[in-house]
CSV table of C-alpha atoms and ligand atoms in Angstrom, one decimal:
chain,number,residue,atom,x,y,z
A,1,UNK,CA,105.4,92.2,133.9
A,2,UNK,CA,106.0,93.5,130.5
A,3,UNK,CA,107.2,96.9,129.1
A,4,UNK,CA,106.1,98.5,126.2
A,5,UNK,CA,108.6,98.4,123.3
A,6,UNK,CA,110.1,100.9,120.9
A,7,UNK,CA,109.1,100.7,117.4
A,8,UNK,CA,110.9,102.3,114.3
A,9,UNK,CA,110.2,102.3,110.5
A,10,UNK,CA,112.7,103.5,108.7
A,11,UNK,CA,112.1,104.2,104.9
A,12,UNK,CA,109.7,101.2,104.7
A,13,UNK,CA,107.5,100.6,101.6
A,14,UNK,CA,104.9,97.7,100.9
A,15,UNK,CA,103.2,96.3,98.2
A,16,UNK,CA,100.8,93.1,98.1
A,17,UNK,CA,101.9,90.3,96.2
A,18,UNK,CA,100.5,90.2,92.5
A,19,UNK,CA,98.8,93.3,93.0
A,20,UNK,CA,99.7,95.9,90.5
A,21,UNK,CA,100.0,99.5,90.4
A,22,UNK,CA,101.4,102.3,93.5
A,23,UNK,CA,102.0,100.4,96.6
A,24,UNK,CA,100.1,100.9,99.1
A,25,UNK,CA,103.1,102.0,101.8
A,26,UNK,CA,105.5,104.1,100.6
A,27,UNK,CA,108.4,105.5,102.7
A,28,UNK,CA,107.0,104.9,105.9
A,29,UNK,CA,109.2,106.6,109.1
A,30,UNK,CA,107.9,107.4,112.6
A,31,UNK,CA,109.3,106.7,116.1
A,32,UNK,CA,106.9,105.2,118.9
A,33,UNK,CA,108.4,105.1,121.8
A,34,UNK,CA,108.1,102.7,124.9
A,35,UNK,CA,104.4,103.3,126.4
A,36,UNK,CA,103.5,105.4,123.7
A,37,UNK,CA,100.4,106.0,122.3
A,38,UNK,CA,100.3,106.9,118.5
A,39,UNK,CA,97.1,107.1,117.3
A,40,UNK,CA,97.1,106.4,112.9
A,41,UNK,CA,94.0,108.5,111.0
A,42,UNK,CA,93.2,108.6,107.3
A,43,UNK,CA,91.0,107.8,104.6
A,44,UNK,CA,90.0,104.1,104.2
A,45,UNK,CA,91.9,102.8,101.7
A,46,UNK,CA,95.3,104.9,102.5
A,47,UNK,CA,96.7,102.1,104.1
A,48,UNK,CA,96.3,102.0,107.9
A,49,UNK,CA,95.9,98.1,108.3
A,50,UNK,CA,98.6,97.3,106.1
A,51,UNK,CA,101.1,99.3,108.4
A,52,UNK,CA,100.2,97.7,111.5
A,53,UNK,CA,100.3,94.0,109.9
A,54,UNK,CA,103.5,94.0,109.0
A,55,UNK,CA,104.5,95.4,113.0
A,56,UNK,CA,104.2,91.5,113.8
A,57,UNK,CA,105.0,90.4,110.5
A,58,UNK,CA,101.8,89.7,108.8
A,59,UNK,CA,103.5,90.6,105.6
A,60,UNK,CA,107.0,91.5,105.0
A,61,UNK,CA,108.5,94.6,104.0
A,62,UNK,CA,109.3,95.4,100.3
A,63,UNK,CA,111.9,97.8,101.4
A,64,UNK,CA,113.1,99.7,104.3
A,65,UNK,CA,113.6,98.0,108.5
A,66,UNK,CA,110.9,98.0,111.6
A,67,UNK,CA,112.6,97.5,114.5
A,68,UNK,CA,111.5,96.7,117.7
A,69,UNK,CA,113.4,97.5,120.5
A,70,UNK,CA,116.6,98.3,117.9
A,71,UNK,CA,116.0,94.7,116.8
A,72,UNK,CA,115.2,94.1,112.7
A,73,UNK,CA,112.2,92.2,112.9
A,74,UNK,CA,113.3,90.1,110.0
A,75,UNK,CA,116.1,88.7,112.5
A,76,UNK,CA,113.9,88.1,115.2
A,77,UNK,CA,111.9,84.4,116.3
A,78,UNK,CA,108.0,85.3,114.6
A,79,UNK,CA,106.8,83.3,117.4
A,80,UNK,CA,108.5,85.2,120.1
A,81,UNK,CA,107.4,88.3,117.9
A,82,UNK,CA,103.8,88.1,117.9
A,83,UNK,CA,104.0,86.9,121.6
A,84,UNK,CA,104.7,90.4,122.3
A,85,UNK,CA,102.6,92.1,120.3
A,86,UNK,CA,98.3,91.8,120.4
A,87,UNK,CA,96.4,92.7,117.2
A,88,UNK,CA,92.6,93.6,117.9
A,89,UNK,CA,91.1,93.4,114.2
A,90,UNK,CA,88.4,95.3,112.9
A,91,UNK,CA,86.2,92.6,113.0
A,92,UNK,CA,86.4,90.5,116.4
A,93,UNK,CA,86.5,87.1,115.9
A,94,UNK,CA,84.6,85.5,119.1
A,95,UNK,CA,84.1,81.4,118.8
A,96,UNK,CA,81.2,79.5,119.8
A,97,UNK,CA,82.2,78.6,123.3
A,98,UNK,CA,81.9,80.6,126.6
A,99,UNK,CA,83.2,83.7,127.5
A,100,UNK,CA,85.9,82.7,129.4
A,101,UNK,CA,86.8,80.3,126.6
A,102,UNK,CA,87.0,83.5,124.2
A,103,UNK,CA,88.7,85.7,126.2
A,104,UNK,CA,91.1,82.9,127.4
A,105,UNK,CA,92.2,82.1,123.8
A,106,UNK,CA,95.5,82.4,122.9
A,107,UNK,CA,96.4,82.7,126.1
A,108,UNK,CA,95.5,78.9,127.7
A,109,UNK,CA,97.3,79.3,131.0
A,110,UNK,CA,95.5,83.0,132.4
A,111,UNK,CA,93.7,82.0,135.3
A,112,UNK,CA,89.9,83.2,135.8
A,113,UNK,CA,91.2,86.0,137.6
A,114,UNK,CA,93.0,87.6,135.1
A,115,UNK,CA,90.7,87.1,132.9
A,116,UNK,CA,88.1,89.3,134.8
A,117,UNK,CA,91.4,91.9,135.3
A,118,UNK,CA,91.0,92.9,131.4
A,119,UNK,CA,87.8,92.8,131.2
A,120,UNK,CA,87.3,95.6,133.7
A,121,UNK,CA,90.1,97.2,132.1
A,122,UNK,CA,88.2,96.3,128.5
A,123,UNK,CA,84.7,97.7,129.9
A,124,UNK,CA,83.3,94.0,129.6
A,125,UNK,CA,83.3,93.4,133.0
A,126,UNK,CA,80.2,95.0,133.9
A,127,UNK,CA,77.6,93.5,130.4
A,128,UNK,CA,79.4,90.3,131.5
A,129,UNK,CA,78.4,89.7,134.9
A,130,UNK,CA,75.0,91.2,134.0
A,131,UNK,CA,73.9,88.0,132.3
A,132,UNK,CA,72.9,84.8,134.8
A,133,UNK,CA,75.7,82.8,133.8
A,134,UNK,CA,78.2,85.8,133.7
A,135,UNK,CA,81.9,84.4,132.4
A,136,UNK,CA,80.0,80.8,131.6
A,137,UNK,CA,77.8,82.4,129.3
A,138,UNK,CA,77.8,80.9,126.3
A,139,UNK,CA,78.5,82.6,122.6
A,140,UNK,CA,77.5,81.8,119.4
A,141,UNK,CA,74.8,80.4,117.4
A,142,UNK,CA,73.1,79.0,120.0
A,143,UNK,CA,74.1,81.5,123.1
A,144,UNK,CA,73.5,85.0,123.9
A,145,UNK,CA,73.0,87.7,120.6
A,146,UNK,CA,75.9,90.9,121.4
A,147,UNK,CA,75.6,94.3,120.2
A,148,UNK,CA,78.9,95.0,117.9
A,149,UNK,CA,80.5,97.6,120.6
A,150,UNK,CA,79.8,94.2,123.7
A,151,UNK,CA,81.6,92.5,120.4
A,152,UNK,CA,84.8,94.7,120.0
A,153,UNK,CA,85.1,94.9,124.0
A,154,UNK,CA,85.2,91.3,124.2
A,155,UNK,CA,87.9,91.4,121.4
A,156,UNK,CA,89.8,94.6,123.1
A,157,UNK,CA,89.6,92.1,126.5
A,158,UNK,CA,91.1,89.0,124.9
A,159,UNK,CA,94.1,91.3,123.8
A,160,UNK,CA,94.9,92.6,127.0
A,161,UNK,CA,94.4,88.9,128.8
A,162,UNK,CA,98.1,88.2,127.0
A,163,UNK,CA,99.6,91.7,128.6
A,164,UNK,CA,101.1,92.5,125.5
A,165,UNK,CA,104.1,94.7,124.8
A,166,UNK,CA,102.4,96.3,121.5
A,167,UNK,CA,99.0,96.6,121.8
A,168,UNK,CA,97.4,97.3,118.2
A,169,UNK,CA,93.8,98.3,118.3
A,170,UNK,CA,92.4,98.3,114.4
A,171,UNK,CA,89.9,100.8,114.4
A,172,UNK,CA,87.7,98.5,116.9
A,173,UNK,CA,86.5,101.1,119.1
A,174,UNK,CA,84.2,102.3,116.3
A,175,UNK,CA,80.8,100.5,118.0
A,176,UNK,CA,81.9,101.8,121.2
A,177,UNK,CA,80.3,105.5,122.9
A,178,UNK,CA,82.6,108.2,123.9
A,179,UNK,CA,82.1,107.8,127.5
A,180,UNK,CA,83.4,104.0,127.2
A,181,UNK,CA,86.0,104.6,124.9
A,182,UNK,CA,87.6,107.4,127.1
A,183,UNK,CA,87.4,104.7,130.1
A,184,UNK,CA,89.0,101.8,127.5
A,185,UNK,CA,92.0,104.3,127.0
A,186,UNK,CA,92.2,105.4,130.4
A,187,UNK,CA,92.5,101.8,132.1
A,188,UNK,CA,95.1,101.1,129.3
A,189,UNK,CA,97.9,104.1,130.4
A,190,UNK,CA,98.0,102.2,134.1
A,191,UNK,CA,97.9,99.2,132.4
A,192,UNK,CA,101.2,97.2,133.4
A,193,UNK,CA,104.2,99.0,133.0
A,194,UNK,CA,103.1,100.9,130.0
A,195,UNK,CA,102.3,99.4,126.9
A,196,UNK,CA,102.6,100.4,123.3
A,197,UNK,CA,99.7,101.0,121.8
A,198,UNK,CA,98.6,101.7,118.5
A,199,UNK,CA,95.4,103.2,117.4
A,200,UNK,CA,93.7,103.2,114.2
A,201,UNK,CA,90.4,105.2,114.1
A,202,UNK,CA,87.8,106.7,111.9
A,203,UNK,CA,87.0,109.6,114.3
A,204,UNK,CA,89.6,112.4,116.2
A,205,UNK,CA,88.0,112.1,119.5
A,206,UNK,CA,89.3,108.7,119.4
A,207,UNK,CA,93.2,109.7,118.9
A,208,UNK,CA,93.1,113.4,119.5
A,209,UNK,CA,94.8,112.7,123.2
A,210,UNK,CA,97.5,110.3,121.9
A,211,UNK,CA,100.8,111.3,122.5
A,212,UNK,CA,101.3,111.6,118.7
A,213,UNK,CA,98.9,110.8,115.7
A,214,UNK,CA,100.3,109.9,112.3
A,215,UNK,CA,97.6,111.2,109.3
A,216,UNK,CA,97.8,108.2,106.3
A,217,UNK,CA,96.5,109.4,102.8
A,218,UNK,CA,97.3,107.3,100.0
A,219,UNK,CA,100.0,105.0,101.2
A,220,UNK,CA,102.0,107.9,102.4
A,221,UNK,CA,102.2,109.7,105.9
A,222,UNK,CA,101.1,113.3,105.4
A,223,UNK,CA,101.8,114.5,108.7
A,224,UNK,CA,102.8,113.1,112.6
A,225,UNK,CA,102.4,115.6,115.4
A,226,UNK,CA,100.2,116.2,118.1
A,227,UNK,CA,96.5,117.4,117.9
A,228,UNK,CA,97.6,120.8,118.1
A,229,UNK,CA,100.4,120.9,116.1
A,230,UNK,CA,98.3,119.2,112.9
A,231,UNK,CA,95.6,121.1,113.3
A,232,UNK,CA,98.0,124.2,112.2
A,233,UNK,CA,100.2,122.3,109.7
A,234,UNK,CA,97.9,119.4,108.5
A,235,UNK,CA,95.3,120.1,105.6
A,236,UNK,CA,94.5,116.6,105.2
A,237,UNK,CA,94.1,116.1,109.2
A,238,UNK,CA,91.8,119.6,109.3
A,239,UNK,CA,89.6,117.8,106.7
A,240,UNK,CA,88.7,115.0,108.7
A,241,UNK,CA,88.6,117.0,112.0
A,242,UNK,CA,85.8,119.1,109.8
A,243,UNK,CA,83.8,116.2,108.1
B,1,LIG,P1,90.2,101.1,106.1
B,1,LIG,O1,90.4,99.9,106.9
B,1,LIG,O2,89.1,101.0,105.1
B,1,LIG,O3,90.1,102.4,106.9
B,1,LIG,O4,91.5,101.2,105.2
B,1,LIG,P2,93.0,101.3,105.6
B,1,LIG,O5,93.5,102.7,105.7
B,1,LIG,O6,93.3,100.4,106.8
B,1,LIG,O7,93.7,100.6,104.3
B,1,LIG,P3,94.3,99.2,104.1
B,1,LIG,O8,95.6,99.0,104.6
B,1,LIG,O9,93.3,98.2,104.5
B,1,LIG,O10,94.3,99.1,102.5
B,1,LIG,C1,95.2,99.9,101.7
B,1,LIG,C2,95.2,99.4,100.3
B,1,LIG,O11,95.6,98.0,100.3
B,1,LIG,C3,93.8,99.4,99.6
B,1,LIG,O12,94.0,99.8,98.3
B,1,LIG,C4,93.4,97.9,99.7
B,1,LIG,O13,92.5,97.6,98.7
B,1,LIG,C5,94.7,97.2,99.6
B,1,LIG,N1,94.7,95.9,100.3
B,1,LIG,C6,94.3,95.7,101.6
B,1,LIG,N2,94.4,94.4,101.9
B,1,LIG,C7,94.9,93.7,100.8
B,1,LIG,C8,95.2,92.4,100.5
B,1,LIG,O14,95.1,91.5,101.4
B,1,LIG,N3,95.6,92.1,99.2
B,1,LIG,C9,95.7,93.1,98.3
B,1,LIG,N4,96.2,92.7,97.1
B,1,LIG,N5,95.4,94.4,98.5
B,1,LIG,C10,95.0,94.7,99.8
């Protein structure tokens, strides 16, 4: 079984190649601890996926460390890096192939039954089985049509079929409802022996219960607390709580 992992940044700033002007990280530092859940908020554009890509080194630092586990990530195998850690983008990439053969990807030894493990865990289970052909049902241009939330559960499913240390979740619980969100999350603290999660949203229901949410407004962290805490410290926070 696998344990979550500690992450640190310390001082870390980022800035795509050949693009001009600010960067878009600037002196990034936060803490998330083993089984954590930090959930990240802002504005689009202030820089959310960029911090989370470079986690499994997607891009490389400008300046400043992430550490995982103590452990520079610049000194660590990549490979054996982003075997620990599962990205679910904003946009889930399924293949034309069967369900199983989605969920199973990057992951080629998972037997059927874990498969169907993160599913339930993913809320998928239950939309899967409900077609005739259940986990042989076919995707793609010529199989079944999915609605964008039976989309990002798939995707959120996948992830969880590699039982990943770092679990990154890129605001891909925006098609979902409440109800099955609150499930998602739930099925994901008993999940193993406590993953790291990371959670990018659009909406404060989605990370006001995370065990700290860092607020993102122009490249820069403008607060890290709890609910609570930045609803009496954080303007930029109150303003998306109130929009
Ligand atoms: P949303 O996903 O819209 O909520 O935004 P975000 O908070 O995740 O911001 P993101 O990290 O995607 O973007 C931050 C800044 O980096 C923006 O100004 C983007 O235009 C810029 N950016 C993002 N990806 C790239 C890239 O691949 N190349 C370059 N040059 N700029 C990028």
């Amino acid at each position: 079984g696998r344990q979550g992992c500690q992450i640190d940044f310390e001082n870390v700033s980022f800035a795509y190649e050949g693009a001009s002007g600010d960067p878009v990280l600037k002196n990034i530092n936060f803490t998330c601890l083993p089984g954590e859940t930090i959930g990240i908020i802002g504005s689009t554009g202030s820089g959310k996926s960029s911090l989370v890509s470079l986690i499994p080194r997607f891009y490389d630092t400008s300046a400043g460390t992430i550490r995982v586990d103590g452990v520079d990530i610049g000194k660590l195998d990549p490979a054996k890096l982003r075997d620990q850690i599962a990205i679910v983008p904003q946009k889930s990439i399924l293949f034309s192939g069967t369900i199983e053969e989605n969920l199973r990807w990057g992951n080629e030894h998972a037997t059927l039954d874990e498969i169907m493990q993160a599913a339930k865990m993913a809320e998928a289970h239950g939309f899967i089985t409900s077609f005739p052909e259940g986990y042989e049902t076919m995707l793609g241009q010529r199989g079944v049509n999915l609605s964008g939330g039976q989309k990002q559960r798939l995707s959120i499913a996948r992830a969880l079929v590699r039982k990943p240390d770092v679990l990154i979740l890129d605001d891909c619980t925006s098609a979902l409802d409440t109800t099955t969100e609150t499930n998602i999350k739930e099925s994901l603290k008993s999940f193993a022996s406590g993953v790291t999660c990371l959670l990018i949203a659009q909406r404060i229901t989605s990370v006001m219960d995370a065990d700290k949410i860092i607020v993102m407004d122009d490249g820069e962290i403008v607060g890290i607390g709890t609910h609570e805490t930045l609803m009496k410290s954080c303007r930029v926070y109150v303003e998306i709580f109130q929009s």
